[in-house]
GROMACS .gro file of C-alpha atoms in nm:
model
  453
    1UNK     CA    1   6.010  -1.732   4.835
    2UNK     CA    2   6.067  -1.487   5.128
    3UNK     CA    3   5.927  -1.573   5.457
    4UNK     CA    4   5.673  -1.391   5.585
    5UNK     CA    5   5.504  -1.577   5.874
    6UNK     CA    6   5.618  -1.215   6.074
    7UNK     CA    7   5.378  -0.990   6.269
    8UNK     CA    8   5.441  -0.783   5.961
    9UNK     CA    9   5.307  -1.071   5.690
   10UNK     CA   10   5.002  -0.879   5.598
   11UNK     CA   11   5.202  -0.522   5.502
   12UNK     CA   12   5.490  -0.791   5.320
   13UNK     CA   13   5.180  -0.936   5.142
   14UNK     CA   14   5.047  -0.606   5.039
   15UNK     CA   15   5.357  -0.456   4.896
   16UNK     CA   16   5.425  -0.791   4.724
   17UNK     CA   17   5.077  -0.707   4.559
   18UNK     CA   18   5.052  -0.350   4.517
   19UNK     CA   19   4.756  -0.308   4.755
   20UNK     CA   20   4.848  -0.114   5.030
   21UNK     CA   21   4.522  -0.053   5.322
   22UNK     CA   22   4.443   0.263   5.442
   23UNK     CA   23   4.517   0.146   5.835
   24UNK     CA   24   4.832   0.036   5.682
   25UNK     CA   25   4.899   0.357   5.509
   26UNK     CA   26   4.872   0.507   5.865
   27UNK     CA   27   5.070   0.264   6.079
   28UNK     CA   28   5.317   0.336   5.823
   29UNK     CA   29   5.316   0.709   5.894
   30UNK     CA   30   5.306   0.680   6.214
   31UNK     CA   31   5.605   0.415   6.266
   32UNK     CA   32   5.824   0.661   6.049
   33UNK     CA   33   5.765   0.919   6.267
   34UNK     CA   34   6.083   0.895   6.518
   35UNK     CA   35   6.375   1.142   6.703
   36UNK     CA   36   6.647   1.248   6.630
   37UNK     CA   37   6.863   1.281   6.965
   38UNK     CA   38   7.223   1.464   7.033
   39UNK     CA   39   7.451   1.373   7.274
   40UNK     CA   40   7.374   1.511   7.639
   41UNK     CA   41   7.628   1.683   7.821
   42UNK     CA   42   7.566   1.731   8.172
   43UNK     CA   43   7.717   2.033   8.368
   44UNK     CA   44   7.720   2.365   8.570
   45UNK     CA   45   7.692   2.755   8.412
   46UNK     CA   46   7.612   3.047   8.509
   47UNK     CA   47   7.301   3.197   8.480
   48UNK     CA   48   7.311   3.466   8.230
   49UNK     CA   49   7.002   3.647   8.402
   50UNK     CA   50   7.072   3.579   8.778
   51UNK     CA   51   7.493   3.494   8.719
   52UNK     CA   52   7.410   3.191   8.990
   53UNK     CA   53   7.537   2.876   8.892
   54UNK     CA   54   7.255   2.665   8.750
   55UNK     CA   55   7.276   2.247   8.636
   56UNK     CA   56   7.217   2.220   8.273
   57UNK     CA   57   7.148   1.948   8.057
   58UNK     CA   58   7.299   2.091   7.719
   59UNK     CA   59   7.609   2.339   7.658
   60UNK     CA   60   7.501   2.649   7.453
   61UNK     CA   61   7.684   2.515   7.177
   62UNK     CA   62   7.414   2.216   7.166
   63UNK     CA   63   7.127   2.518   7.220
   64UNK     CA   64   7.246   2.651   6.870
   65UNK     CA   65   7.247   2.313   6.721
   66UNK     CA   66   6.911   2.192   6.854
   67UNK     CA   67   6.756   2.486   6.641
   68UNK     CA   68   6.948   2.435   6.338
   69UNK     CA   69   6.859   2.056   6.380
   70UNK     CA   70   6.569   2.038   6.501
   71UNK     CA   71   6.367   2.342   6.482
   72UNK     CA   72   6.281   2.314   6.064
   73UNK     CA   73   6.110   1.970   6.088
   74UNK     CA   74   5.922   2.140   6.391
   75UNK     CA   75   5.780   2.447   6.229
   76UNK     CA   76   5.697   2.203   5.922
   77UNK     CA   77   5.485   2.016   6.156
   78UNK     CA   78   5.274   2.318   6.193
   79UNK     CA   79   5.294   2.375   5.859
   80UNK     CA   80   5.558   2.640   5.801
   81UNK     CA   81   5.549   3.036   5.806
   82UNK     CA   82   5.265   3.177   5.676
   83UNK     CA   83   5.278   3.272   5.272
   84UNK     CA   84   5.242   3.635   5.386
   85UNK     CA   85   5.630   3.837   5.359
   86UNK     CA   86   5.484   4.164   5.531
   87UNK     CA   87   5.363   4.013   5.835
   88UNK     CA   88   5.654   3.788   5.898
   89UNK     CA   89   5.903   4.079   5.818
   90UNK     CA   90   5.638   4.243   6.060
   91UNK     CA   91   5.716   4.058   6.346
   92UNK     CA   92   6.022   3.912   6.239
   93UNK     CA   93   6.143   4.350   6.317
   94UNK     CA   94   5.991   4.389   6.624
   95UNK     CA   95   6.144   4.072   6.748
   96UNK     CA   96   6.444   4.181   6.651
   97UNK     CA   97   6.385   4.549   6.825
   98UNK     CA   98   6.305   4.346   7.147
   99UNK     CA   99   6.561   4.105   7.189
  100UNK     CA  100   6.848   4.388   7.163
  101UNK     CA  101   6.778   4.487   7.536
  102UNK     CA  102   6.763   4.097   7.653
  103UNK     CA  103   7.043   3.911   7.804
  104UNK     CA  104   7.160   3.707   7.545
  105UNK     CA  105   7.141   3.944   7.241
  106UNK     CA  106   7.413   3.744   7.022
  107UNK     CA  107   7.218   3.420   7.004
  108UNK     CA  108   7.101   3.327   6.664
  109UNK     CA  109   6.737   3.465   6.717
  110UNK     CA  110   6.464   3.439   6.420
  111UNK     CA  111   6.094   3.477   6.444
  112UNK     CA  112   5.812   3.367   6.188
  113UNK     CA  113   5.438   3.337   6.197
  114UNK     CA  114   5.325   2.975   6.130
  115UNK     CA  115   5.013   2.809   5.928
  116UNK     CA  116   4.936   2.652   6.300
  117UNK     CA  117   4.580   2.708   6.387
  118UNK     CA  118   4.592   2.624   6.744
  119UNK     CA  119   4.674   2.902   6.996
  120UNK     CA  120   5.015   2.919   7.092
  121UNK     CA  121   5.384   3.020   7.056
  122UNK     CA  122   5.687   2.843   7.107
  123UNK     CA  123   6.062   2.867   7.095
  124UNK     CA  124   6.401   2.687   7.069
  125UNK     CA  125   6.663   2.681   7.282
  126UNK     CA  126   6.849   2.891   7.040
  127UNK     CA  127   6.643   3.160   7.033
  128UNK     CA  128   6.440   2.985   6.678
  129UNK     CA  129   6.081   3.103   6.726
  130UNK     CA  130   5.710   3.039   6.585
  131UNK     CA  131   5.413   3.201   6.674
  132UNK     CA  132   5.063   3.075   6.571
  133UNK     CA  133   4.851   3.222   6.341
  134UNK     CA  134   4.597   3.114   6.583
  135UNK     CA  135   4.708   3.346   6.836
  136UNK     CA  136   4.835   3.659   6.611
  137UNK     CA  137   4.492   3.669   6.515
  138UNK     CA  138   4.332   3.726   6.897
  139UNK     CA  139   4.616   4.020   6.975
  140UNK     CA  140   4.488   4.334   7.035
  141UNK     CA  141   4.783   4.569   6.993
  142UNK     CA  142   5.161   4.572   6.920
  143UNK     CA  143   5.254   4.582   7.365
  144UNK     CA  144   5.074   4.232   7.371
  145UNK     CA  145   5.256   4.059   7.073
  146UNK     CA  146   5.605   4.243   7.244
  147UNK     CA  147   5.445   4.068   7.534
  148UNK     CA  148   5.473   3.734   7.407
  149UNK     CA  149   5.758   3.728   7.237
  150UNK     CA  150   5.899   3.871   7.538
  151UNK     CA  151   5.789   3.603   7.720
  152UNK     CA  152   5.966   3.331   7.437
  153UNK     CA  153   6.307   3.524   7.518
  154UNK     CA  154   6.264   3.487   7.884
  155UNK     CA  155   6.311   3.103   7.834
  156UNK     CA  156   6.606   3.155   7.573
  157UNK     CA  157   6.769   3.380   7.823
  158UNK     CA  158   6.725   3.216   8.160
  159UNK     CA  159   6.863   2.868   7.996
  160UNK     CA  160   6.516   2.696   8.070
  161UNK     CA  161   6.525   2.452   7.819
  162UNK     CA  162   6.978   2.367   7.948
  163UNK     CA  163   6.814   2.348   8.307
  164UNK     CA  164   6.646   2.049   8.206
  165UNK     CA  165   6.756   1.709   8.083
  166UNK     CA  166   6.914   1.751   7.758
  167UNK     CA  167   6.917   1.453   7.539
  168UNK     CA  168   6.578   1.369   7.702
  169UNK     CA  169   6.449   1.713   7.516
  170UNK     CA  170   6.600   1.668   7.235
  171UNK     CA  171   6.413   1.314   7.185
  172UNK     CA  172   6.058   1.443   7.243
  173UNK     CA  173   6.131   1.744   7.030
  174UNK     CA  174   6.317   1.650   6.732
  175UNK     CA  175   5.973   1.432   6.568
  176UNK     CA  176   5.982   1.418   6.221
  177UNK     CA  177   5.737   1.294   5.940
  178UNK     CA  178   5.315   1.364   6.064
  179UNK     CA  179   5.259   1.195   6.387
  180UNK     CA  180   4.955   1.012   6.260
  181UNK     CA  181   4.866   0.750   6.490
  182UNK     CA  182   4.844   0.321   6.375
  183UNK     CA  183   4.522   0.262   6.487
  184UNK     CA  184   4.214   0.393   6.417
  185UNK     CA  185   4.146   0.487   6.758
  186UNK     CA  186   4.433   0.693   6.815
  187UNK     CA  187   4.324   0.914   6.524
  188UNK     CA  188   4.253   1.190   6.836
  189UNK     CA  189   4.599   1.240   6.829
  190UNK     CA  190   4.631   1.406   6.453
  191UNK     CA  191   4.575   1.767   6.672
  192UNK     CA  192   4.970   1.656   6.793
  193UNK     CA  193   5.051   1.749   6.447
  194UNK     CA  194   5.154   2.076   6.628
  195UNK     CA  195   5.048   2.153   6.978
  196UNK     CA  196   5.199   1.830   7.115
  197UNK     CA  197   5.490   1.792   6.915
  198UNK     CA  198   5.792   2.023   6.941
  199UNK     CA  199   5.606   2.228   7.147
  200UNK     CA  200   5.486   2.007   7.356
  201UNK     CA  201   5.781   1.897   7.454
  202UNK     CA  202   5.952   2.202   7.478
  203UNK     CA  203   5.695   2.387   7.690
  204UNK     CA  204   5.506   2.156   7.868
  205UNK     CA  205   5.721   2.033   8.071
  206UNK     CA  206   5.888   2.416   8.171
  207UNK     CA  207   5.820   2.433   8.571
  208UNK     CA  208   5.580   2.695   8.760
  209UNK     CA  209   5.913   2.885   8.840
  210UNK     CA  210   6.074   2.887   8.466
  211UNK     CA  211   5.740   2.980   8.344
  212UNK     CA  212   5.699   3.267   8.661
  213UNK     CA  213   6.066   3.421   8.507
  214UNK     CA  214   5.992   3.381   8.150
  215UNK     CA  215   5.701   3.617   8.255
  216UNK     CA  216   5.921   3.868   8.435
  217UNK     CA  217   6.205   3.854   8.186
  218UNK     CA  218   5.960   3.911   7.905
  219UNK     CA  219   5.795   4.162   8.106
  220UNK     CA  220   6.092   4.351   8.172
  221UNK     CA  221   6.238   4.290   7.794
  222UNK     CA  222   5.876   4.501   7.654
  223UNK     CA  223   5.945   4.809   7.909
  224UNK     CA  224   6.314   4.796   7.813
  225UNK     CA  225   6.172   4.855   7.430
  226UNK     CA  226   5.939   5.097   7.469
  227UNK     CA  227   5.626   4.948   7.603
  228UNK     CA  228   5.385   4.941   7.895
  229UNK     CA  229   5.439   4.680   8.124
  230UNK     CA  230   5.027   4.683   8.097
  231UNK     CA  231   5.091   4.444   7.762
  232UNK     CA  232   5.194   4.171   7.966
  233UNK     CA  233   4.861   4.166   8.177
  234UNK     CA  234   4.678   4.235   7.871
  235UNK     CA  235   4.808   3.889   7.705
  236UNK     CA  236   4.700   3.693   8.039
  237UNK     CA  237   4.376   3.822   8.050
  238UNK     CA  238   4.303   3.731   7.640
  239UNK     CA  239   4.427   3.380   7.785
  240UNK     CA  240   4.224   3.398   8.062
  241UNK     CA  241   3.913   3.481   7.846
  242UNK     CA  242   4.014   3.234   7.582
  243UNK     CA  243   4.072   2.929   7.771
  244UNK     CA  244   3.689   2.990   7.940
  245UNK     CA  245   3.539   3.010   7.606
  246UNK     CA  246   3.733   2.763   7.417
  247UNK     CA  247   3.936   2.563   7.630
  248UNK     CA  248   3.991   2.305   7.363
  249UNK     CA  249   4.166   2.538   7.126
  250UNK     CA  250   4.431   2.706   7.384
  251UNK     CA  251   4.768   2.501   7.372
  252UNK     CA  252   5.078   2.393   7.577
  253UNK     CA  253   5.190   2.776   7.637
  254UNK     CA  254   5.027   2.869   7.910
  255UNK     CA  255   4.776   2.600   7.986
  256UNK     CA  256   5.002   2.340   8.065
  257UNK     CA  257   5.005   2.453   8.455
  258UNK     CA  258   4.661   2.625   8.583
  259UNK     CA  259   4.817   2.943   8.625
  260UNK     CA  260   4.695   3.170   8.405
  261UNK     CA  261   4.526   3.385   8.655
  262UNK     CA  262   4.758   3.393   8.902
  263UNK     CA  263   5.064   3.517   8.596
  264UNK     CA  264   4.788   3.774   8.493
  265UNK     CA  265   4.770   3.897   8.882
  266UNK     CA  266   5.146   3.917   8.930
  267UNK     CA  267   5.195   4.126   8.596
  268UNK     CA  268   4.947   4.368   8.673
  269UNK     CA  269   5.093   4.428   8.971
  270UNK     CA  270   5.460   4.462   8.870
  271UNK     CA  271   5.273   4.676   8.601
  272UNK     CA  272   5.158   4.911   8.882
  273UNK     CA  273   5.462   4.910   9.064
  274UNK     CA  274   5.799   4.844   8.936
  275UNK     CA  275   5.706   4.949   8.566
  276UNK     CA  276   5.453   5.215   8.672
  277UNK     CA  277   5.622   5.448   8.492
  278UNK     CA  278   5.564   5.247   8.182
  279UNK     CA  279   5.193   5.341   8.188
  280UNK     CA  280   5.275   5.669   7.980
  281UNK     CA  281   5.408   5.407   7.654
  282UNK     CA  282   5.241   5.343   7.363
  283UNK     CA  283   5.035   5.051   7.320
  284UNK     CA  284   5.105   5.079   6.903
  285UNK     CA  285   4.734   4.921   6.835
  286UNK     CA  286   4.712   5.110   6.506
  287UNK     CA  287   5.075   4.993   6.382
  288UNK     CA  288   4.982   4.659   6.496
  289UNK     CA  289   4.611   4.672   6.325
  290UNK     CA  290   4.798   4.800   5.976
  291UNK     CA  291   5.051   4.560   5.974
  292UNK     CA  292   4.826   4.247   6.055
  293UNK     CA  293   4.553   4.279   5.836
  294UNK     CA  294   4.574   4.073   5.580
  295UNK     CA  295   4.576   3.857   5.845
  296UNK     CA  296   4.297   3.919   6.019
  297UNK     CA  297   4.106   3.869   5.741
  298UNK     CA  298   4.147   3.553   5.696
  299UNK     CA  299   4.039   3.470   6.068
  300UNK     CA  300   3.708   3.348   5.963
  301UNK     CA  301   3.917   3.062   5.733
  302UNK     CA  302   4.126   3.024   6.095
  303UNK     CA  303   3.863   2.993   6.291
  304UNK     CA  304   3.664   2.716   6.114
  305UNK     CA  305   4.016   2.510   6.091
  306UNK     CA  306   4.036   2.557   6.468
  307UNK     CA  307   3.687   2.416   6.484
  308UNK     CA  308   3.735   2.134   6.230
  309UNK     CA  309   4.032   2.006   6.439
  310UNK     CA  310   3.884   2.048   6.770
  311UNK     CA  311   3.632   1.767   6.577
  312UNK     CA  312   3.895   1.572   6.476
  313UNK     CA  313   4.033   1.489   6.824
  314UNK     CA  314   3.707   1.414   6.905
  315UNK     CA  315   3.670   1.165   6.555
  316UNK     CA  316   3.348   1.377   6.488
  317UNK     CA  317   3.518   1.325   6.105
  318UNK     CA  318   3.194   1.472   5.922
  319UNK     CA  319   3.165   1.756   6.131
  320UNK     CA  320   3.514   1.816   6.072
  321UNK     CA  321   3.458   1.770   5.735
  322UNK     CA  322   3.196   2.058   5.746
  323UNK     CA  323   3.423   2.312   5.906
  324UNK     CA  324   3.713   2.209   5.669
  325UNK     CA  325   3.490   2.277   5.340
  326UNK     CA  326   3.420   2.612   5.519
  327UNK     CA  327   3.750   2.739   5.566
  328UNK     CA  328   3.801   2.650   5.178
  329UNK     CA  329   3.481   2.819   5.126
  330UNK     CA  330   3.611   3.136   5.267
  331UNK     CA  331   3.964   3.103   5.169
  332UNK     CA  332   3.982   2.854   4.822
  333UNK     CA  333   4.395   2.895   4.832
  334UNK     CA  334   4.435   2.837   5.214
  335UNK     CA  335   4.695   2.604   5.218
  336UNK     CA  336   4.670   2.474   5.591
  337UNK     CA  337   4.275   2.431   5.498
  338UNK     CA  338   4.358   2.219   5.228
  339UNK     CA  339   4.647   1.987   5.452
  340UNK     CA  340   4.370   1.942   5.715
  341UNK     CA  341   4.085   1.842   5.442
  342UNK     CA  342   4.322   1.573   5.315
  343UNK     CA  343   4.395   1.435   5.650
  344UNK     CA  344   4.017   1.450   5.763
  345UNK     CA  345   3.951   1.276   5.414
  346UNK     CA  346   4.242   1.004   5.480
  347UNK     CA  347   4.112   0.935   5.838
  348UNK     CA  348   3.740   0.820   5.695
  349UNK     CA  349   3.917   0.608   5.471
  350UNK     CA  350   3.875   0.852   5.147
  351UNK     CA  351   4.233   0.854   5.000
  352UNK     CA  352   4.119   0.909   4.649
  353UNK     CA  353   3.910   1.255   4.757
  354UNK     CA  354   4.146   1.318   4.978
  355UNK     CA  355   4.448   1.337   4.696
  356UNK     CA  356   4.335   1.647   4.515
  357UNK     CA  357   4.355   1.814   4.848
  358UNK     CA  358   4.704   1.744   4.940
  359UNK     CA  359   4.768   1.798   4.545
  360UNK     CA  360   4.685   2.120   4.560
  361UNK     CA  361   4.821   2.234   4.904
  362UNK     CA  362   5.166   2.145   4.704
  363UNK     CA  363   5.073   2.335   4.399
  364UNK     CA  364   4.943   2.648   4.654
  365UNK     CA  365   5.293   2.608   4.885
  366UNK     CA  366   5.554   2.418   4.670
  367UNK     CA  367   5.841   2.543   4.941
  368UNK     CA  368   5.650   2.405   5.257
  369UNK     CA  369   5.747   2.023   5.277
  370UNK     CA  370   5.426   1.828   5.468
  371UNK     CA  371   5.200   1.840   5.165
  372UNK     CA  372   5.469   1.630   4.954
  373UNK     CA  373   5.488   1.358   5.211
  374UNK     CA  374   5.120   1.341   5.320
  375UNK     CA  375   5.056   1.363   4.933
  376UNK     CA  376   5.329   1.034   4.929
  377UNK     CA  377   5.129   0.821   5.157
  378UNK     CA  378   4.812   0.884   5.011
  379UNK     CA  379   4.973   0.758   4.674
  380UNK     CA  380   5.093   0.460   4.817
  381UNK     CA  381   4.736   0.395   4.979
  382UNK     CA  382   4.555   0.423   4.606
  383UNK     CA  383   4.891   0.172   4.491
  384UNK     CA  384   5.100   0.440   4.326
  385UNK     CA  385   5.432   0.383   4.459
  386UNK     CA  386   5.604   0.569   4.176
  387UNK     CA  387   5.442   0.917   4.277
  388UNK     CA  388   5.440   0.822   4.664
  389UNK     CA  389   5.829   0.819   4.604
  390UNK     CA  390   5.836   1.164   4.398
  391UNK     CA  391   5.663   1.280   4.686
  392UNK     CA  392   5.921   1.179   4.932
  393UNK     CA  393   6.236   1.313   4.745
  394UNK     CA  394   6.071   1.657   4.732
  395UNK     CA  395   6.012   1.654   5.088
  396UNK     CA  396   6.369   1.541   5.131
  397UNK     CA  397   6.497   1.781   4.940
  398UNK     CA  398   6.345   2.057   5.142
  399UNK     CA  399   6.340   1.942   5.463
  400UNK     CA  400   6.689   1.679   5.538
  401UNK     CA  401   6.711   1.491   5.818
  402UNK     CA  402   6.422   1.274   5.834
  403UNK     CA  403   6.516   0.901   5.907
  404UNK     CA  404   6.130   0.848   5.868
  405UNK     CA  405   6.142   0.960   5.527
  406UNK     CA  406   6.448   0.721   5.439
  407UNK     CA  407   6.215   0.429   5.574
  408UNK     CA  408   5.887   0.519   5.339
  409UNK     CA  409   6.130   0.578   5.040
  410UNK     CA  410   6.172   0.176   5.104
  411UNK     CA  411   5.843   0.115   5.144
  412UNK     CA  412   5.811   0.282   4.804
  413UNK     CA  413   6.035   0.126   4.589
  414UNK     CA  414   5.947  -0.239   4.742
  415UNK     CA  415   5.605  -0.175   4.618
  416UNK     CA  416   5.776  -0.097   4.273
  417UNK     CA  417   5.987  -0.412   4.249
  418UNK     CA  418   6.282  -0.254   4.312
  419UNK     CA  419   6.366  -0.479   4.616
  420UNK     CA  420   6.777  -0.430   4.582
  421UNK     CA  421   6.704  -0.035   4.637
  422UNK     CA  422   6.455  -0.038   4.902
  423UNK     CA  423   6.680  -0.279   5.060
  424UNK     CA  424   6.942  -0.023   5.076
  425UNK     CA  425   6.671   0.252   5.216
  426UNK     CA  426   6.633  -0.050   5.486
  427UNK     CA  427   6.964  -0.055   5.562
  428UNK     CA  428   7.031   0.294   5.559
  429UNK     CA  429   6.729   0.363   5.795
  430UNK     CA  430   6.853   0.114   6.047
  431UNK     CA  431   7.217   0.303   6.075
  432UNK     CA  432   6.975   0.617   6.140
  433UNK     CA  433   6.805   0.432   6.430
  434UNK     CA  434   6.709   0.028   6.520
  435UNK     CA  435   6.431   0.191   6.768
  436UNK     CA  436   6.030   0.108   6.680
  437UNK     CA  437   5.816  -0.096   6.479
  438UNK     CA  438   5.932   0.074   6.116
  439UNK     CA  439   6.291  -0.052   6.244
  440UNK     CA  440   6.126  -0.388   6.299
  441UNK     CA  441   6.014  -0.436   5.992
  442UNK     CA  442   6.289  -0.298   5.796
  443UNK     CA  443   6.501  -0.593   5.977
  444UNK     CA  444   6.262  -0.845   5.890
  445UNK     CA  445   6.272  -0.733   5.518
  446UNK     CA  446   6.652  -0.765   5.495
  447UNK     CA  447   6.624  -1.118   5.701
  448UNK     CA  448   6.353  -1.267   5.468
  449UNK     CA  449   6.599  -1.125   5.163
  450UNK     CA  450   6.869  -1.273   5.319
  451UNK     CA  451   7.054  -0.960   5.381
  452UNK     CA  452   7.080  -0.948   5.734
  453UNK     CA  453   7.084  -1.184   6.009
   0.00000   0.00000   0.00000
């Protein structure tokens, strides 16, 4: 008989019997969850904006590799490019018209508009870049979406994220699997799904001066391209505005620091004085109008999402509820609508209405990876560890890389008697990483099994 007088003895004894809790459904999400790190490599370079030497944490070889790494499970977590090939190829041009007059013009640049309700936009070291849907939809014109992407290529350019420690990055960024917290009262930490993920970590921690030049560089990229230096104002003050009505919904961009007015200030006046000539350009609001409205239609279905995870963080689960069945209401094949309604379901404890919601997300997005494994842990919360690991090799397939995954695949096949399998997911996860509780308890399963020592 294997021993399991262990902290973990209740999850053992569940598996054993097929009867997996819903707080233990979570804790198991949320232990899976862990970073992926490369090796740092600490140095001097040369700025390519200023050419003065600068400290850096990573060499641009690790830049590139951090966004072929990293950046997938990232724009996963916000629930991958929206199903819509105009607007990406939409922005996905003008990026590409933008970053031909920066600095670094050969890096590996790409640009796509996320599921992400939440108001923000964020890039990789490398140049790998996601913008919100949450924030294409309060735009205005074409000079304020040059604006901030602009603004993304001033931190590619000027090295930002090298500047800083690099393996220290690296780890906060590179989270895989849903960050669902163990606890019940953590559950105010599902909004890190996006915002305070990746992101966070990416952007949060930028200084008052890196964000300052990201301004100027991206202010200086727009004129370069054709358009008024007025755009870069223009996105402050819809910031500005924003984060006085709804300061719960603006992100880690540009409310990490409480700056916004003062960035607004200083582009209107380089607006009025160094780019003055700029005034005469184009603010393209018909182009942009044209080419985002399918998206702006939906922004009803975006806005109730925003609203239903604003409730979330809050643990106002009914209300959330509410504002979930409304999105749905207004959009019935909204796949982000039905992720959230699943994980609002799963948080009150309803796994079996929450199934069909996750279900269909996969059947509405088959290519986008976090329905399969949130659809995975639900099945092993109504004891159907055959489907919960179906679930998990699609999301493997699509999305590599995820130690996390490798641990739940164990979980899985435990609770189907296959203990000589999961024990090789056990050991396979603990090459990956021996760091956190899932490591923990994948060691104690190989002990009790004799395994391991």
């Amino acid at each position: 008989m294997p021993n399991t007088a262990t902290p973990h003895a209740p999850l053992v004894n569940s598996l054993q019997r097929n009867r997996i809790t819903r707080r233990q459904a979570l804790w198991l999400l949320g232990a899976s969850s862990v970073g992926a790190s490369l090796a740092s490599l600490q140095g001097c370079a040369q700025s390519p904006v200023s050419g003065k030497t600068i400290v850096v944490g990573m060499s641009e070889a690790q830049e590139r590799q951090i966004d072929a790494q990293v950046a997938p499970h990232q724009f996963s977590q916000d629930l991958g490019a929206i199903q819509d090939t105009a607007v990406n190829h939409y922005v996905s041009g003008l990026g590409q018209r933008l970053h031909r007059f920066t600095h670094r013009p050969d890096m590996p640049y790409s640009y796509r508009v996320l599921n992400a309700n939440y108001v923000n936009a964020y890039t990789f070291p490398g140049g790998a870049m996601g913008v919100t849907r949450g924030i294409m939809t309060e735009l205005n014109n074409e000079a304020e979406l040059a604006a901030l992407l602009g603004h993304e290529m001033g931190h590619v350019n000027a090295r930002h994220a090298a500047q800083r420690q690099g393996q220290a990055l690296v780890v906060q960024a590179a989270v895989v699997g849903i960050n669902v917290a163990a606890q019940d009262s953590q559950w105010g930490q599902l909004l890190g799904l996006g915002s305070q993920i990746g992101a966070s970590a990416l952007l949060s921690s930028y200084s008052r001066d890196h964000e300052r030049e990201a301004d100027a560089l991206g202010q200086e990229y727009l004129v370069r391209a054709g358009y008024p230096a007025q755009g870069m104002t223009a996105l402050h003050q819809m910031l500005v505005n924003e984060e006085k009505a709804q300061p719960g919904l603006l992100s880690t961009m540009f409310s990490s620091h409480p700056m916004n007015t003062e960035r607004r200030n200083t582009a209107q006046q380089l607006a009025a004085t160094r780019y003055a000539s700029s005034a005469k350009a184009q603010l393209q609001r018909e182009r942009f109008m044209d080419s985002t409205a399918s998206l702006r239609r939906i922004k009803p279905t975006i806005n109730a999402c925003q609203r239903g995870e604003t409730a979330m963080t809050s643990k106002a689960f009914a209300q959330a509820q509410g504002q979930f069945e409304s999105a749905l209401k207004s959009s019935p094949r909204d796949y982000a609508a039905h992720v959230r309604m699943a994980q609002c379901l799963q948080a009150q404890g309803k796994s079996q209405q929450a199934r069909p919601f996750a279900q269909q997300a996969q059947a509405i997005y088959p290519q986008e990876a976090q329905a399969h494994k949130l659809s995975a842990v639900l099945a092993l919360s109504l004891r159907d560890p055959a489907a919960a690991f179906e679930g998990l090799e699609r999301y493997d397939r699509q999305l590599p890389g995820d130690p996390g995954t490798t641990f739940l695949k164990g979980v899985s096949l435990e609770g189907m008697g296959r203990r000589q399998q999961a024990a090789q997911h056990y050991a396979q996860y603990l090459r990956l990483t021996q760091q956190g509780e899932a490591a923990q308890f994948a060691a104690s399963r190989l002990q009790s099994w004799g395994l391991a020592r």
